[in-house]
Amino acid sequence: MDATLANGQRAPALLDQQKLSAQQSAFVEVMRCQAEHRVELSSAAANPAKETTQLWRYLAGQPITKADILEYIKLAELALVMTPGSVEEERMFSDMAYLKDDTRNRLQECHLNVCACVFSSNQFDTFPDERAISKWLDNAAVRGRYRL
């Protein structure tokens, strides 16, 4: 689901659910093939995260495989970007908790994602507050609300 940004442009969804569904069988086959060709990692593996990253880099570097499972590669990139328990992740969860509190509990997921991106980018100093509030009040007055 896309969301509208302040400048009127559409914020695209990170992943396409229909493409994920369509690519599922190809993904299963690619992973089955990879399992047959890779040595199984033992519990004493030096760095399982590194092995996982190498696997996805390898898959992303194969043009035919990449075309077949592109949405799954995007999903893996998203999953591998943030280290669990990292400072950035903790900040993002804190930002989300601030954004979606009891007063904003009806915020839809697509809008929450856009708000989180704006909030975490720290662009509040350059945001034109007066102009945005004025435009919001002008539009609200047209709809018959907030006659201040």
PDB file of C-alpha atoms in Angstrom:
ATOM      1  CA  MET A   1       0.000   0.000   0.000  1.00  0.00           C
ATOM      2  CA  ASP A   2       1.439   3.398  -0.985  1.00  0.00           C
ATOM      3  CA  ALA A   3       1.275   6.536   1.138  1.00  0.00           C
ATOM      4  CA  THR A   4       1.242  10.157   0.025  1.00  0.00           C
ATOM      5  CA  LEU A   5       4.184  12.294   1.098  1.00  0.00           C
ATOM      6  CA  ALA A   6       3.912  15.964   2.036  1.00  0.00           C
ATOM      7  CA  ASN A   7       5.067  17.026  -1.455  1.00  0.00           C
ATOM      8  CA  GLY A   8       2.214  15.071  -3.051  1.00  0.00           C
ATOM      9  CA  GLN A   9       4.384  12.242  -4.363  1.00  0.00           C
ATOM     10  CA  ARG A  10       3.558   8.636  -3.593  1.00  0.00           C
ATOM     11  CA  ALA A  11       5.841   6.719  -1.226  1.00  0.00           C
ATOM     12  CA  PRO A  12       6.155   3.258  -2.759  1.00  0.00           C
ATOM     13  CA  ALA A  13       5.739   0.151  -0.648  1.00  0.00           C
ATOM     14  CA  LEU A  14       8.996  -1.565   0.238  1.00  0.00           C
ATOM     15  CA  LEU A  15       7.753  -4.947  -0.957  1.00  0.00           C
ATOM     16  CA  ASP A  16       5.029  -6.073  -3.343  1.00  0.00           C
ATOM     17  CA  GLN A  17       2.880  -8.793  -1.746  1.00  0.00           C
ATOM     18  CA  GLN A  18       1.645 -10.048  -5.115  1.00  0.00           C
ATOM     19  CA  LYS A  19       5.186 -10.438  -6.429  1.00  0.00           C
ATOM     20  CA  LEU A  20       6.210 -12.266  -3.244  1.00  0.00           C
ATOM     21  CA  SER A  21       3.351 -14.713  -3.766  1.00  0.00           C
ATOM     22  CA  ALA A  22       4.174 -15.146  -7.451  1.00  0.00           C
ATOM     23  CA  GLN A  23       7.878 -15.749  -6.719  1.00  0.00           C
ATOM     24  CA  GLN A  24       7.314 -18.159  -3.825  1.00  0.00           C
ATOM     25  CA  SER A  25       7.748 -21.391  -5.794  1.00  0.00           C
ATOM     26  CA  ALA A  26      10.917 -20.085  -7.479  1.00  0.00           C
ATOM     27  CA  PHE A  27      12.248 -19.037  -4.065  1.00  0.00           C
ATOM     28  CA  VAL A  28      11.597 -22.503  -2.591  1.00  0.00           C
ATOM     29  CA  GLU A  29      13.368 -24.143  -5.532  1.00  0.00           C
ATOM     30  CA  VAL A  30      16.383 -21.806  -5.301  1.00  0.00           C
ATOM     31  CA  MET A  31      16.712 -22.443  -1.571  1.00  0.00           C
ATOM     32  CA  ARG A  32      16.373 -26.207  -2.087  1.00  0.00           C
ATOM     33  CA  CYS A  33      19.114 -26.098  -4.713  1.00  0.00           C
ATOM     34  CA  GLN A  34      21.339 -23.991  -2.447  1.00  0.00           C
ATOM     35  CA  ALA A  35      20.835 -26.439   0.430  1.00  0.00           C
ATOM     36  CA  GLU A  36      22.034 -29.293  -1.772  1.00  0.00           C
ATOM     37  CA  HIS A  37      25.194 -27.437  -2.813  1.00  0.00           C
ATOM     38  CA  ARG A  38      26.202 -25.848   0.482  1.00  0.00           C
ATOM     39  CA  VAL A  39      27.880 -27.493   3.391  1.00  0.00           C
ATOM     40  CA  GLU A  40      25.533 -27.546   6.345  1.00  0.00           C
ATOM     41  CA  LEU A  41      26.565 -25.069   9.032  1.00  0.00           C
ATOM     42  CA  SER A  42      27.330 -26.610  12.382  1.00  0.00           C
ATOM     43  CA  SER A  43      26.489 -24.967  15.685  1.00  0.00           C
ATOM     44  CA  ALA A  44      30.189 -24.145  16.030  1.00  0.00           C
ATOM     45  CA  ALA A  45      30.244 -22.051  12.857  1.00  0.00           C
ATOM     46  CA  ALA A  46      32.493 -19.043  13.119  1.00  0.00           C
ATOM     47  CA  ASN A  47      29.935 -16.497  11.930  1.00  0.00           C
ATOM     48  CA  PRO A  48      26.474 -17.664  10.763  1.00  0.00           C
ATOM     49  CA  ALA A  49      25.423 -14.059  10.030  1.00  0.00           C
ATOM     50  CA  LYS A  50      28.352 -13.703   7.628  1.00  0.00           C
ATOM     51  CA  GLU A  51      27.409 -16.990   5.915  1.00  0.00           C
ATOM     52  CA  THR A  52      23.822 -15.781   5.510  1.00  0.00           C
ATOM     53  CA  THR A  53      24.973 -12.445   4.096  1.00  0.00           C
ATOM     54  CA  GLN A  54      27.311 -14.209   1.659  1.00  0.00           C
ATOM     55  CA  LEU A  55      24.491 -16.474   0.472  1.00  0.00           C
ATOM     56  CA  TRP A  56      22.186 -13.540  -0.272  1.00  0.00           C
ATOM     57  CA  ARG A  57      24.985 -11.569  -1.977  1.00  0.00           C
ATOM     58  CA  TYR A  58      25.690 -14.594  -4.138  1.00  0.00           C
ATOM     59  CA  LEU A  59      22.006 -14.960  -5.060  1.00  0.00           C
ATOM     60  CA  ALA A  60      21.684 -11.234  -5.790  1.00  0.00           C
ATOM     61  CA  GLY A  61      24.726 -11.457  -8.082  1.00  0.00           C
ATOM     62  CA  GLN A  62      23.175 -14.164 -10.267  1.00  0.00           C
ATOM     63  CA  PRO A  63      21.108 -12.390 -12.977  1.00  0.00           C
ATOM     64  CA  ILE A  64      18.679 -15.257 -13.608  1.00  0.00           C
ATOM     65  CA  THR A  65      18.167 -15.989  -9.916  1.00  0.00           C
ATOM     66  CA  LYS A  66      17.794 -12.291  -9.143  1.00  0.00           C
ATOM     67  CA  ALA A  67      15.082 -11.942 -11.789  1.00  0.00           C
ATOM     68  CA  ASP A  68      13.208 -14.946 -10.413  1.00  0.00           C
ATOM     69  CA  ILE A  69      13.235 -13.981  -6.718  1.00  0.00           C
ATOM     70  CA  LEU A  70      13.811 -10.210  -6.691  1.00  0.00           C
ATOM     71  CA  GLU A  71      11.201  -9.496  -3.991  1.00  0.00           C
ATOM     72  CA  TYR A  72      12.749 -12.129  -1.705  1.00  0.00           C
ATOM     73  CA  ILE A  73      16.175 -10.560  -2.243  1.00  0.00           C
ATOM     74  CA  LYS A  74      14.694  -7.198  -1.217  1.00  0.00           C
ATOM     75  CA  LEU A  75      13.173  -8.843   1.856  1.00  0.00           C
ATOM     76  CA  ALA A  76      16.536 -10.374   2.789  1.00  0.00           C
ATOM     77  CA  GLU A  77      18.257  -7.005   2.364  1.00  0.00           C
ATOM     78  CA  LEU A  78      15.727  -5.408   4.695  1.00  0.00           C
ATOM     79  CA  ALA A  79      16.165  -8.184   7.246  1.00  0.00           C
ATOM     80  CA  LEU A  80      19.965  -8.016   7.092  1.00  0.00           C
ATOM     81  CA  VAL A  81      20.273  -4.225   7.222  1.00  0.00           C
ATOM     82  CA  MET A  82      19.660  -3.795  10.940  1.00  0.00           C
ATOM     83  CA  THR A  83      21.426  -5.836  13.552  1.00  0.00           C
ATOM     84  CA  PRO A  84      19.026  -6.883  16.307  1.00  0.00           C
ATOM     85  CA  GLY A  85      19.736  -4.922  19.459  1.00  0.00           C
ATOM     86  CA  SER A  86      21.694  -2.253  17.621  1.00  0.00           C
ATOM     87  CA  VAL A  87      21.490   1.375  18.651  1.00  0.00           C
ATOM     88  CA  GLU A  88      19.776   2.286  15.358  1.00  0.00           C
ATOM     89  CA  GLU A  89      17.127  -0.372  15.891  1.00  0.00           C
ATOM     90  CA  GLU A  90      16.496   0.784  19.457  1.00  0.00           C
ATOM     91  CA  ARG A  91      16.115   4.371  18.228  1.00  0.00           C
ATOM     92  CA  MET A  92      13.648   3.280  15.553  1.00  0.00           C
ATOM     93  CA  PHE A  93      11.527   1.372  18.080  1.00  0.00           C
ATOM     94  CA  SER A  94      11.631   4.386  20.375  1.00  0.00           C
ATOM     95  CA  ASP A  95      10.568   6.632  17.490  1.00  0.00           C
ATOM     96  CA  MET A  96       7.725   4.260  16.611  1.00  0.00           C
ATOM     97  CA  ALA A  97       6.548   4.200  20.240  1.00  0.00           C
ATOM     98  CA  TYR A  98       6.541   8.004  20.241  1.00  0.00           C
ATOM     99  CA  LEU A  99       4.690   8.208  16.940  1.00  0.00           C
ATOM    100  CA  LYS A 100       2.059   5.560  17.677  1.00  0.00           C
ATOM    101  CA  ASP A 101       0.908   6.401  21.180  1.00  0.00           C
ATOM    102  CA  ASP A 102      -2.631   6.493  22.580  1.00  0.00           C
ATOM    103  CA  THR A 103      -3.423   9.774  20.791  1.00  0.00           C
ATOM    104  CA  ARG A 104      -2.356   8.423  17.395  1.00  0.00           C
ATOM    105  CA  ASN A 105      -3.528   4.823  17.726  1.00  0.00           C
ATOM    106  CA  ARG A 106      -5.463   4.854  14.424  1.00  0.00           C
ATOM    107  CA  LEU A 107      -2.386   5.662  12.351  1.00  0.00           C
ATOM    108  CA  GLN A 108      -2.331   3.156   9.476  1.00  0.00           C
ATOM    109  CA  GLU A 109       0.818   1.161   8.770  1.00  0.00           C
ATOM    110  CA  CYS A 110       1.616   2.908   5.485  1.00  0.00           C
ATOM    111  CA  HIS A 111       1.372   6.326   7.125  1.00  0.00           C
ATOM    112  CA  LEU A 112       3.272   5.125  10.190  1.00  0.00           C
ATOM    113  CA  ASN A 113       6.188   4.092   7.945  1.00  0.00           C
ATOM    114  CA  VAL A 114       6.310   7.522   6.307  1.00  0.00           C
ATOM    115  CA  CYS A 115       6.080   9.269   9.703  1.00  0.00           C
ATOM    116  CA  ALA A 116       8.864   7.072  11.078  1.00  0.00           C
ATOM    117  CA  CYS A 117      11.139   7.909   8.137  1.00  0.00           C
ATOM    118  CA  VAL A 118      10.521  11.634   8.531  1.00  0.00           C
ATOM    119  CA  PHE A 119      10.826  11.488  12.323  1.00  0.00           C
ATOM    120  CA  SER A 120      14.088   9.524  12.272  1.00  0.00           C
ATOM    121  CA  SER A 121      15.640  11.752   9.585  1.00  0.00           C
ATOM    122  CA  ASN A 122      15.754  14.687  12.038  1.00  0.00           C
ATOM    123  CA  GLN A 123      14.517  17.233   9.492  1.00  0.00           C
ATOM    124  CA  PHE A 124      12.415  19.118  12.028  1.00  0.00           C
ATOM    125  CA  ASP A 125      14.690  22.162  11.961  1.00  0.00           C
ATOM    126  CA  THR A 126      14.039  22.774   8.260  1.00  0.00           C
ATOM    127  CA  PHE A 127      10.326  21.893   8.226  1.00  0.00           C
ATOM    128  CA  PRO A 128       8.127  24.916   7.336  1.00  0.00           C
ATOM    129  CA  ASP A 129       5.805  24.701  10.380  1.00  0.00           C
ATOM    130  CA  GLU A 130       3.803  27.890   9.882  1.00  0.00           C
ATOM    131  CA  ARG A 131       3.188  27.239   6.206  1.00  0.00           C
ATOM    132  CA  ALA A 132       2.100  23.617   6.845  1.00  0.00           C
ATOM    133  CA  ILE A 133      -0.273  24.567   9.671  1.00  0.00           C
ATOM    134  CA  SER A 134      -1.699  27.407   7.592  1.00  0.00           C
ATOM    135  CA  LYS A 135      -2.326  25.081   4.653  1.00  0.00           C
ATOM    136  CA  TRP A 136      -3.901  22.476   6.957  1.00  0.00           C
ATOM    137  CA  LEU A 137      -6.221  25.089   8.502  1.00  0.00           C
ATOM    138  CA  ASP A 138      -7.164  26.446   5.062  1.00  0.00           C
ATOM    139  CA  ASN A 139      -8.078  22.933   3.855  1.00  0.00           C
ATOM    140  CA  ALA A 140      -9.933  22.191   7.101  1.00  0.00           C
ATOM    141  CA  ALA A 141     -11.956  25.388   6.748  1.00  0.00           C
ATOM    142  CA  VAL A 142     -13.012  24.330   3.251  1.00  0.00           C
ATOM    143  CA  ARG A 143     -14.322  21.057   4.676  1.00  0.00           C
ATOM    144  CA  GLY A 144     -16.142  22.978   7.440  1.00  0.00           C
ATOM    145  CA  ARG A 145     -13.925  22.000  10.363  1.00  0.00           C
ATOM    146  CA  TYR A 146     -11.748  23.895  12.818  1.00  0.00           C
ATOM    147  CA  ARG A 147     -13.248  27.314  12.296  1.00  0.00           C
ATOM    148  CA  LEU A 148     -10.800  29.152  14.536  1.00  0.00           C
TER     149      LEU A 148
END
